[in-house]
Short mmCIF file of C-alpha atoms and ligand atoms in Angstrom, two decimals:
data_model
loop_
_atom_site.label_atom_id
_atom_site.label_comp_id
_atom_site.label_asym_id
_atom_site.label_seq_id
_atom_site.Cartn_x
_atom_site.Cartn_y
_atom_site.Cartn_z
CA UNK A 1 -17.31 -21.38 -23.03
CA UNK A 2 -17.35 -17.77 -21.91
CA UNK A 3 -15.12 -15.33 -23.78
CA UNK A 4 -13.33 -12.53 -21.93
CA UNK A 5 -11.65 -9.83 -24.00
CA UNK A 6 -8.95 -8.41 -21.73
CA UNK A 7 -7.03 -5.28 -22.75
CA UNK A 8 -3.59 -4.60 -21.31
CA UNK A 9 -3.22 -8.31 -20.55
CA UNK A 10 0.55 -8.24 -21.07
CA UNK A 11 1.01 -5.68 -18.29
CA UNK A 12 1.35 -6.27 -14.56
CA UNK A 13 -2.23 -6.68 -13.33
CA UNK A 14 -3.64 -7.72 -16.71
CA UNK A 15 -1.24 -10.66 -17.07
CA UNK A 16 -1.89 -11.75 -13.49
CA UNK A 17 -5.62 -11.63 -14.29
CA UNK A 18 -5.26 -13.69 -17.47
CA UNK A 19 -3.11 -16.27 -15.63
CA UNK A 20 -5.65 -16.32 -12.79
CA UNK A 21 -8.64 -16.89 -15.09
CA UNK A 22 -7.00 -19.59 -17.21
CA UNK A 23 -5.38 -21.18 -14.17
CA UNK A 24 -8.60 -21.55 -12.18
CA UNK A 25 -11.31 -22.15 -14.82
CA UNK A 26 -11.75 -24.32 -17.86
CA UNK A 27 -14.98 -22.64 -19.05
CA UNK A 28 -13.17 -19.49 -20.14
CA UNK A 29 -11.40 -18.31 -23.29
CA UNK A 30 -9.34 -15.12 -23.13
CA UNK A 31 -8.71 -12.77 -26.02
CA UNK A 32 -5.79 -10.64 -24.85
CA UNK A 33 -5.43 -7.27 -26.60
CA UNK A 34 -2.23 -5.37 -25.87
CA UNK A 35 -0.22 -2.71 -27.73
CA UNK A 36 3.01 -3.89 -26.02
CA UNK A 37 4.25 -0.51 -24.83
CA UNK A 38 7.34 -0.45 -22.57
CA UNK A 39 5.04 -1.88 -19.84
CA UNK A 40 3.71 -4.81 -21.86
CA UNK A 41 5.72 -8.02 -21.78
CA UNK A 42 4.82 -11.29 -23.45
CA UNK A 43 7.23 -13.10 -21.11
CA UNK A 44 4.56 -12.67 -18.42
CA UNK A 45 2.39 -15.04 -20.47
CA UNK A 46 5.06 -17.58 -21.40
CA UNK A 47 3.36 -20.32 -19.34
CA UNK A 48 0.30 -20.03 -21.64
CA UNK A 49 2.19 -20.95 -24.80
CA UNK A 50 0.21 -23.56 -26.71
CA UNK A 51 -2.93 -22.99 -24.58
CA UNK A 52 -5.82 -22.80 -27.10
CA UNK A 53 -7.90 -20.77 -24.64
CA UNK A 54 -5.49 -17.85 -24.83
CA UNK A 55 -5.50 -15.71 -27.98
CA UNK A 56 -3.08 -12.79 -28.10
CA UNK A 57 -3.79 -9.79 -30.35
CA UNK A 58 -1.11 -7.15 -30.77
CA UNK A 59 -3.37 -4.10 -31.09
CA UNK A 60 -4.02 -0.64 -29.70
CA UNK A 61 -7.28 0.19 -27.90
CA UNK A 62 -7.28 3.53 -29.76
CA UNK A 63 -7.50 1.72 -33.11
CA UNK A 64 -11.20 1.75 -34.16
CA UNK A 65 -10.87 -0.87 -36.92
CA UNK A 66 -8.77 -3.27 -34.86
CA UNK A 67 -11.17 -3.12 -31.88
CA UNK A 68 -14.28 -3.49 -34.08
CA UNK A 69 -12.66 -6.44 -35.84
CA UNK A 70 -11.70 -8.17 -32.56
CA UNK A 71 -15.24 -7.75 -31.19
CA UNK A 72 -16.80 -9.14 -34.38
CA UNK A 73 -14.40 -12.03 -34.71
CA UNK A 74 -14.35 -13.23 -31.09
CA UNK A 75 -17.78 -12.10 -29.81
CA UNK A 76 -16.65 -11.61 -26.19
CA UNK A 77 -19.24 -11.88 -23.41
CA UNK A 78 -17.15 -9.70 -21.10
CA UNK A 79 -14.63 -6.92 -21.80
CA UNK A 80 -12.19 -5.95 -19.03
CA UNK A 81 -10.22 -2.79 -19.78
CA UNK A 82 -6.83 -2.76 -18.02
CA UNK A 83 -4.94 -1.07 -20.89
CA UNK A 84 -3.52 2.24 -19.72
CA UNK A 85 -0.48 4.32 -19.06
CA UNK A 86 -0.17 3.68 -15.34
CA UNK A 87 2.81 5.47 -13.78
CA UNK A 88 2.31 8.83 -12.03
CA UNK A 89 5.94 9.96 -12.50
CA UNK A 90 5.70 9.40 -16.26
CA UNK A 91 2.42 11.33 -16.34
CA UNK A 92 4.15 14.33 -14.75
CA UNK A 93 6.83 14.13 -17.42
CA UNK A 94 4.58 13.49 -20.42
CA UNK A 95 0.85 13.97 -19.71
CA UNK A 96 -0.38 13.90 -23.32
CA UNK A 97 -0.02 10.17 -23.82
CA UNK A 98 -2.09 9.60 -20.66
CA UNK A 99 -4.99 11.56 -22.17
CA UNK A 100 -4.57 9.69 -25.48
CA UNK A 101 -4.49 6.17 -24.09
CA UNK A 102 -6.48 6.41 -20.88
CA UNK A 103 -9.21 8.77 -22.06
CA UNK A 104 -9.42 8.45 -25.85
CA UNK A 105 -8.55 4.75 -25.80
CA UNK A 106 -11.39 4.11 -23.35
CA UNK A 107 -13.83 6.22 -25.39
CA UNK A 108 -12.87 4.25 -28.50
CA UNK A 109 -13.32 0.92 -26.74
CA UNK A 110 -16.72 2.00 -25.37
CA UNK A 111 -17.78 3.15 -28.84
CA UNK A 112 -16.77 -0.14 -30.45
CA UNK A 113 -18.37 -2.27 -27.73
CA UNK A 114 -21.60 -0.31 -27.94
CA UNK A 115 -21.76 -0.76 -31.72
CA UNK A 116 -20.92 -4.47 -31.50
CA UNK A 117 -23.32 -5.29 -28.66
CA UNK A 118 -26.37 -3.16 -29.59
CA UNK A 119 -29.27 -5.56 -30.21
CA UNK A 120 -31.18 -2.93 -32.24
CA UNK A 121 -33.88 -2.65 -29.54
CA UNK A 122 -31.96 -0.51 -27.07
CA UNK A 123 -30.50 -3.52 -25.27
CA UNK A 124 -27.09 -5.15 -25.06
CA UNK A 125 -27.96 -8.77 -24.25
CA UNK A 126 -25.86 -10.31 -21.49
CA UNK A 127 -22.69 -8.44 -22.41
CA UNK A 128 -20.69 -6.70 -19.69
CA UNK A 129 -17.85 -4.15 -19.67
CA UNK A 130 -15.58 -3.60 -16.67
CA UNK A 131 -13.37 -0.52 -16.41
CA UNK A 132 -10.36 -1.00 -14.17
CA UNK A 133 -9.88 2.33 -12.41
CA UNK A 134 -7.94 3.48 -9.38
CA UNK A 135 -8.48 4.97 -5.91
CA UNK A 136 -6.27 7.88 -7.07
CA UNK A 137 -9.33 9.44 -8.76
CA UNK A 138 -10.61 10.37 -5.29
CA UNK A 139 -7.59 12.60 -4.59
CA UNK A 140 -5.73 12.39 -1.29
CA UNK A 141 -6.62 11.81 2.36
CA UNK A 142 -4.93 13.31 5.40
CA UNK A 143 -2.77 11.18 7.65
CA UNK A 144 -4.71 10.63 10.92
CA UNK A 145 -3.27 12.27 14.05
CA UNK A 146 -2.29 8.94 15.57
CA UNK A 147 -0.66 6.26 13.43
CA UNK A 148 0.99 2.91 14.19
CA UNK A 149 4.73 2.48 13.48
CA UNK A 150 3.84 0.92 10.08
CA UNK A 151 1.87 4.04 9.07
CA UNK A 152 -1.63 2.55 9.44
CA UNK A 153 -4.24 4.49 11.45
CA UNK A 154 -4.04 3.80 15.20
CA UNK A 155 -7.81 4.15 15.38
CA UNK A 156 -9.20 2.73 12.11
CA UNK A 157 -12.80 3.41 13.17
CA UNK A 158 -12.04 7.11 13.55
CA UNK A 159 -10.06 7.51 10.30
CA UNK A 160 -11.39 8.75 6.95
CA UNK A 161 -11.44 6.54 3.84
CA UNK A 162 -12.41 6.67 0.19
CA UNK A 163 -15.99 5.45 -0.33
CA UNK A 164 -17.69 4.95 -3.71
CA UNK A 165 -19.62 8.16 -2.99
CA UNK A 166 -16.49 10.25 -2.31
CA UNK A 167 -16.36 13.07 -4.92
CA UNK A 168 -13.63 12.65 -7.52
CA UNK A 169 -10.73 15.06 -7.00
CA UNK A 170 -7.71 13.84 -8.97
CA UNK A 171 -4.38 15.69 -8.70
CA UNK A 172 -1.90 14.07 -11.10
CA UNK A 173 -2.23 13.90 -14.88
CA UNK A 174 -2.48 10.11 -14.44
CA UNK A 175 -5.38 10.27 -11.98
CA UNK A 176 -7.07 13.04 -14.00
CA UNK A 177 -7.01 10.81 -17.07
CA UNK A 178 -8.40 7.84 -15.12
CA UNK A 179 -11.16 10.01 -13.59
CA UNK A 180 -12.05 11.30 -17.03
CA UNK A 181 -12.30 7.76 -18.38
CA UNK A 182 -14.56 6.84 -15.43
CA UNK A 183 -16.91 9.70 -16.33
CA UNK A 184 -17.13 8.44 -19.92
CA UNK A 185 -17.91 4.92 -18.71
CA UNK A 186 -20.64 6.28 -16.46
CA UNK A 187 -21.97 8.46 -19.29
CA UNK A 188 -22.21 5.39 -21.56
CA UNK A 189 -24.25 3.62 -18.89
CA UNK A 190 -26.49 6.57 -18.03
CA UNK A 191 -27.01 7.73 -21.64
CA UNK A 192 -27.18 4.52 -23.64
CA UNK A 193 -27.93 1.95 -20.94
CA UNK A 194 -24.52 0.45 -21.74
CA UNK A 195 -23.76 -2.52 -19.42
CA UNK A 196 -20.71 -1.21 -17.60
CA UNK A 197 -19.28 -1.37 -14.12
CA UNK A 198 -16.19 0.27 -12.59
CA UNK A 199 -13.68 -0.97 -10.01
CA UNK A 200 -11.36 1.40 -8.14
CA UNK A 201 -8.52 -0.36 -6.43
CA UNK A 202 -5.61 0.71 -4.29
CA UNK A 203 -1.89 0.14 -5.03
CA UNK A 204 -1.19 -3.38 -6.25
CA UNK A 205 2.02 -5.37 -5.80
CA UNK A 206 3.15 -8.88 -6.67
CA UNK A 207 4.80 -10.86 -9.51
CA UNK A 208 5.44 -9.25 -12.92
CA UNK A 209 5.32 -5.62 -11.73
CA UNK A 210 7.60 -3.38 -13.76
CA UNK A 211 10.42 -1.96 -11.58
CA UNK A 212 9.39 1.66 -12.02
CA UNK A 213 6.82 1.34 -9.19
CA UNK A 214 7.86 1.58 -5.54
CA UNK A 215 8.03 -2.08 -4.45
CA UNK A 216 9.78 -3.75 -7.41
CA UNK A 217 12.10 -0.75 -7.83
CA UNK A 218 13.24 -1.02 -4.20
CA UNK A 219 13.70 -4.81 -4.41
CA UNK A 220 15.72 -4.45 -7.61
CA UNK A 221 17.90 -1.64 -6.26
CA UNK A 222 18.49 -3.40 -2.92
CA UNK A 223 19.75 -6.50 -4.72
CA UNK A 224 22.21 -4.33 -6.68
CA UNK A 225 23.26 -2.33 -3.56
CA UNK A 226 21.97 0.78 -5.33
CA UNK A 227 20.53 3.74 -3.44
CA UNK A 228 16.88 3.45 -2.43
CA UNK A 229 15.30 6.78 -3.48
CA UNK A 230 12.53 7.75 -1.04
CA UNK A 231 10.51 10.76 -2.16
CA UNK A 232 10.29 13.55 0.45
CA UNK A 233 9.91 12.44 4.08
CA UNK A 234 8.69 8.97 3.08
CA UNK A 235 5.63 9.27 5.31
CA UNK A 236 3.11 9.07 2.45
CA UNK A 237 0.72 6.17 2.91
CA UNK A 238 -0.68 3.73 0.35
CA UNK A 239 -3.19 0.90 0.90
CA UNK A 240 -1.38 -2.15 -0.54
CA UNK A 241 -3.34 -4.87 -2.32
CA UNK A 242 -1.76 -8.17 -3.32
CA UNK A 243 -2.44 -8.60 -7.04
CA UNK A 244 -4.04 -12.04 -6.67
CA UNK A 245 -6.65 -10.56 -4.30
CA UNK A 246 -7.34 -7.89 -6.88
CA UNK A 247 -7.76 -10.46 -9.67
CA UNK A 248 -10.44 -12.28 -7.64
CA UNK A 249 -12.25 -8.99 -7.11
CA UNK A 250 -12.20 -8.12 -10.83
CA UNK A 251 -13.54 -11.55 -11.76
CA UNK A 252 -16.40 -11.22 -9.25
CA UNK A 253 -17.38 -7.69 -10.25
CA UNK A 254 -17.07 -8.41 -13.98
CA UNK A 255 -19.57 -11.26 -13.75
CA UNK A 256 -21.74 -10.35 -10.74
CA UNK A 257 -21.37 -6.63 -9.96
CA UNK A 258 -24.45 -4.45 -10.44
CA UNK A 259 -24.30 -2.56 -13.73
CA UNK A 260 -23.79 1.19 -13.47
CA UNK A 261 -22.10 0.79 -10.08
CA UNK A 262 -18.62 1.47 -8.75
CA UNK A 263 -16.84 -0.97 -6.41
CA UNK A 264 -13.82 0.06 -4.34
CA UNK A 265 -11.22 -2.67 -3.86
CA UNK A 266 -8.68 -2.27 -1.06
CA UNK A 267 -6.34 -4.40 0.95
CA UNK A 268 -6.81 -2.93 4.48
CA UNK A 269 -3.03 -2.71 4.39
CA UNK A 270 -2.16 0.95 4.83
CA UNK A 271 1.59 1.34 5.18
CA UNK A 272 3.98 4.31 4.97
CA UNK A 273 6.64 4.30 2.25
CA UNK A 274 9.40 4.27 4.91
CA UNK A 275 7.90 1.15 6.47
CA UNK A 276 7.70 -0.51 3.04
CA UNK A 277 11.33 0.31 2.21
CA UNK A 278 12.61 -0.83 5.63
CA UNK A 279 10.62 -4.07 5.35
CA UNK A 280 12.04 -4.73 1.87
CA UNK A 281 15.59 -4.13 3.14
CA UNK A 282 15.23 -6.57 6.01
CA UNK A 283 13.35 -9.22 3.98
CA UNK A 284 15.77 -9.10 1.04
CA UNK A 285 18.75 -9.23 3.40
CA UNK A 286 17.24 -12.26 5.14
CA UNK A 287 16.32 -14.04 1.91
CA UNK A 288 19.76 -13.51 0.34
CA UNK A 289 22.01 -13.49 3.42
CA UNK A 290 23.64 -10.37 1.92
CA UNK A 291 24.82 -8.24 4.87
CA UNK A 292 25.49 -5.23 2.60
CA UNK A 293 21.74 -4.63 2.21
CA UNK A 294 21.12 -2.17 5.04
CA UNK A 295 19.21 1.03 5.75
CA UNK A 296 22.35 2.94 4.74
CA UNK A 297 21.11 2.51 1.16
CA UNK A 298 18.09 4.75 1.83
CA UNK A 299 18.36 8.22 0.32
CA UNK A 300 15.66 10.87 0.69
CA UNK A 301 15.30 12.62 -2.68
CA UNK A 302 13.28 15.60 -3.94
CA UNK A 303 9.58 14.95 -3.48
CA UNK A 304 7.25 14.13 -6.37
CA UNK A 305 5.30 17.17 -7.61
CA UNK A 306 1.74 17.19 -6.23
CA UNK A 307 2.50 14.03 -4.20
CA UNK A 308 -0.74 12.63 -2.71
CA UNK A 309 -0.28 12.11 1.03
CA UNK A 310 -2.50 9.15 1.78
CA UNK A 311 -4.83 6.69 0.04
CA UNK A 312 -7.14 4.47 2.07
CA UNK A 313 -10.05 2.39 0.80
CA UNK A 314 -13.25 1.30 2.49
CA UNK A 315 -14.04 -1.93 0.63
CA UNK A 316 -17.40 -2.42 2.42
CA UNK A 317 -19.61 -2.49 -0.66
CA UNK A 318 -17.76 -5.30 -2.46
CA UNK A 319 -17.65 -7.28 0.79
CA UNK A 320 -21.36 -6.83 1.54
CA UNK A 321 -22.66 -7.34 -2.02
CA UNK A 322 -20.23 -9.88 -3.43
CA UNK A 323 -18.55 -11.43 -0.38
CA UNK A 324 -15.03 -10.35 -1.44
CA UNK A 325 -12.34 -9.87 1.20
CA UNK A 326 -8.61 -9.29 0.78
CA UNK A 327 -6.81 -12.46 1.92
CA UNK A 328 -3.16 -11.41 1.88
CA UNK A 329 -1.70 -9.29 4.65
CA UNK A 330 1.09 -7.05 3.44
CA UNK A 331 3.69 -8.85 5.58
CA UNK A 332 2.82 -12.15 3.85
CA UNK A 333 2.44 -10.73 0.32
CA UNK A 334 5.78 -8.92 0.42
CA UNK A 335 7.64 -12.16 1.25
CA UNK A 336 5.96 -13.91 -1.71
CA UNK A 337 6.76 -10.95 -3.97
CA UNK A 338 10.44 -10.83 -2.99
CA UNK A 339 10.68 -14.59 -3.47
CA UNK A 340 9.22 -14.21 -6.98
CA UNK A 341 11.78 -11.53 -7.95
CA UNK A 342 14.63 -13.64 -6.55
CA UNK A 343 13.41 -16.69 -8.48
CA UNK A 344 13.01 -14.80 -11.78
CA UNK A 345 16.30 -12.99 -12.42
CA UNK A 346 16.01 -13.38 -16.23
CA UNK A 347 12.64 -11.62 -16.25
CA UNK A 348 14.13 -8.74 -14.24
CA UNK A 349 17.24 -8.68 -16.41
CA UNK A 350 15.18 -8.46 -19.62
CA UNK A 351 12.90 -5.66 -18.45
CA UNK A 352 15.69 -3.59 -16.93
CA UNK A 353 18.08 -3.64 -19.85
CA UNK A 354 17.98 -0.99 -22.58
CA UNK A 355 15.30 1.68 -22.26
CA UNK A 356 14.89 1.14 -18.50
CA UNK A 357 18.41 2.44 -17.86
CA UNK A 358 17.64 5.67 -19.70
CA UNK A 359 14.36 6.04 -17.81
CA UNK A 360 16.18 5.57 -14.49
CA UNK A 361 18.80 8.17 -15.34
CA UNK A 362 16.15 10.67 -16.44
CA UNK A 363 14.01 10.24 -13.32
CA UNK A 364 16.62 9.85 -10.62
CA UNK A 365 19.99 11.29 -11.63
CA UNK A 366 20.59 14.54 -9.76
CA UNK A 367 17.26 14.32 -7.94
P1 NAD B 401 0.93 -1.64 -16.59
O1 NAD B 401 1.50 -0.31 -16.95
O2 NAD B 401 1.79 -2.68 -15.98
O3 NAD B 401 0.31 -2.32 -17.90
C1 NAD B 401 -0.45 -1.61 -18.84
C2 NAD B 401 -0.62 -2.50 -20.07
O4 NAD B 401 -1.44 -1.81 -21.02
C3 NAD B 401 0.69 -2.84 -20.77
O5 NAD B 401 0.72 -4.20 -21.11
C4 NAD B 401 0.65 -1.97 -22.02
O6 NAD B 401 1.35 -2.54 -23.12
C5 NAD B 401 -0.84 -1.90 -22.30
N1 NAD B 401 -1.22 -0.72 -23.07
C6 NAD B 401 -0.82 0.56 -22.86
N2 NAD B 401 -1.38 1.37 -23.79
C7 NAD B 401 -2.14 0.58 -24.58
C8 NAD B 401 -2.98 0.82 -25.72
N3 NAD B 401 -3.12 2.05 -26.21
N4 NAD B 401 -3.62 -0.22 -26.28
C9 NAD B 401 -3.47 -1.49 -25.79
N5 NAD B 401 -2.69 -1.77 -24.74
C10 NAD B 401 -2.04 -0.75 -24.14
O7 NAD B 401 -0.32 -1.30 -15.69
P2 NAD B 401 -0.93 -2.09 -14.44
O8 NAD B 401 -0.21 -1.69 -13.23
O9 NAD B 401 -1.07 -3.52 -14.78
O10 NAD B 401 -2.37 -1.43 -14.38
C11 NAD B 401 -3.47 -1.97 -15.11
C12 NAD B 401 -4.68 -1.11 -14.87
O11 NAD B 401 -4.97 -1.03 -13.48
C13 NAD B 401 -4.50 0.33 -15.35
O12 NAD B 401 -5.72 0.75 -15.94
C14 NAD B 401 -4.23 1.11 -14.08
O13 NAD B 401 -4.67 2.44 -14.19
C15 NAD B 401 -5.04 0.32 -13.07
N6 NAD B 401 -4.53 0.39 -11.69
C16 NAD B 401 -3.26 -0.03 -11.40
C17 NAD B 401 -2.82 0.01 -10.07
C18 NAD B 401 -1.44 -0.46 -9.69
O14 NAD B 401 -1.09 -0.40 -8.52
N7 NAD B 401 -0.65 -0.99 -10.60
C19 NAD B 401 -3.64 0.49 -9.07
C20 NAD B 401 -4.92 0.93 -9.42
C21 NAD B 401 -5.36 0.86 -10.72
P1 TYD B 402 4.13 4.29 -6.99
O1 TYD B 402 4.53 2.86 -6.86
O2 TYD B 402 4.66 5.11 -8.12
O3 TYD B 402 2.54 4.32 -6.97
P2 TYD B 402 1.51 5.59 -6.85
O4 TYD B 402 2.25 6.84 -7.02
O5 TYD B 402 0.58 5.32 -7.98
O6 TYD B 402 0.88 5.45 -5.51
O7 TYD B 402 4.55 5.04 -5.67
C1 TYD B 402 4.09 4.59 -4.39
C2 TYD B 402 4.61 5.55 -3.35
O8 TYD B 402 6.04 5.45 -3.29
C3 TYD B 402 4.32 7.00 -3.66
O9 TYD B 402 4.06 7.68 -2.43
C4 TYD B 402 5.61 7.52 -4.27
C5 TYD B 402 6.66 6.71 -3.56
N1 TYD B 402 7.91 6.42 -4.34
C6 TYD B 402 9.17 6.71 -3.78
O10 TYD B 402 9.27 7.21 -2.65
N2 TYD B 402 10.29 6.42 -4.53
C7 TYD B 402 10.23 5.89 -5.77
O11 TYD B 402 11.30 5.68 -6.41
C8 TYD B 402 8.93 5.57 -6.31
C9 TYD B 402 8.79 4.98 -7.68
C10 TYD B 402 7.80 5.85 -5.56
#
């Protein structure tokens, strides 16, 4: 049995990763450490109830004693750190908690792992630590002169992309905190020989994503005939990665990536926000037969402060070294995602009651 300690495993990507690991392998035990912030939801893991290979620990990655205790008790072979504050708009509103969790939480986890894994001879055995980072640490790219109607570059060979060697240039408090954490992870490797590796992925979408992010928020609003708030001109571009493709990449890099390295993970699915919103409108209308879901719901609202224009990943290294390729085209993944939200109204209902309403008012009323 191999033991993975996964942090943030009750969040969107973390829970998909835990379900992926336990759904595809029987040689794996998962210790799932999550503080259950507003973004953590044990309902994501309901299908694992009674599974002896899933152990849930309600704990904070900033808690030195709790992390040391978990590492001693469960002796994980691999640690995958997903735990973070992850929403850019919240980071603009309240940056401090991003520094606390994303930077200090990571430093604490690195410190505890180093102490637990040190073999006393300067080595760390076969242990491995993977830091889940983001392409947002690289900053923003320009939109190429010629783009297709969906927002992707008309001439992909002539466009610029984020490579692992691209200098870090974060703009938002969120991306600054993630970049800072990446530097600590690298410092642990370069200073102590700590066995770490970093992945930087593009925007994920799929089941269990909290409806504060673009895709689930638009699906949710469309179903309620609420306005669809597009920031600015809506021509910003993101490189969309279906979460299952991301989970396969994390698993590969965690076990087989070269230590000390960074691997970019991208979907080759650059799309403009307007294209995403229009696609959601037409797909949700088709899936529900609800003729009231039209483009009349779109409302352009005040732009996000410091809004990055374009993200685009060159995932060449992970393809060449580890044979990973994204398998889900956006147009396929979005249908699956909408189907999941339509089939899980109780999940949506639970996460959007209470505090979500106040969040929505604060972020969008009068914008
Ligand atoms: P999420 O916000 O859905 O989930 C974060 C999880 O971390 C939640 O379960 C939350 O309870 C937990 N958490 C927060 N603070 C914690 C703490 N102090 N201790 C323990 N647990 C804590 O985030 P996500 O979208 O699943 O993102 C996961 C990781 O992937 C993050 O590190 C994020 O930066 C990165 N990432 C996400 C995307 C994306 O598109 N969602 C893209 C690139 C990178
Ligand atoms: P988001 O899902 O917050 O991810 P990120 O900012 O990390 O890329 O936003 C994706 C894009 O959608 C981004 O350009 C901002 C835009 N957006 C809107 O236009 N309206 C919204 O209500 C939200 C949440 C995002």
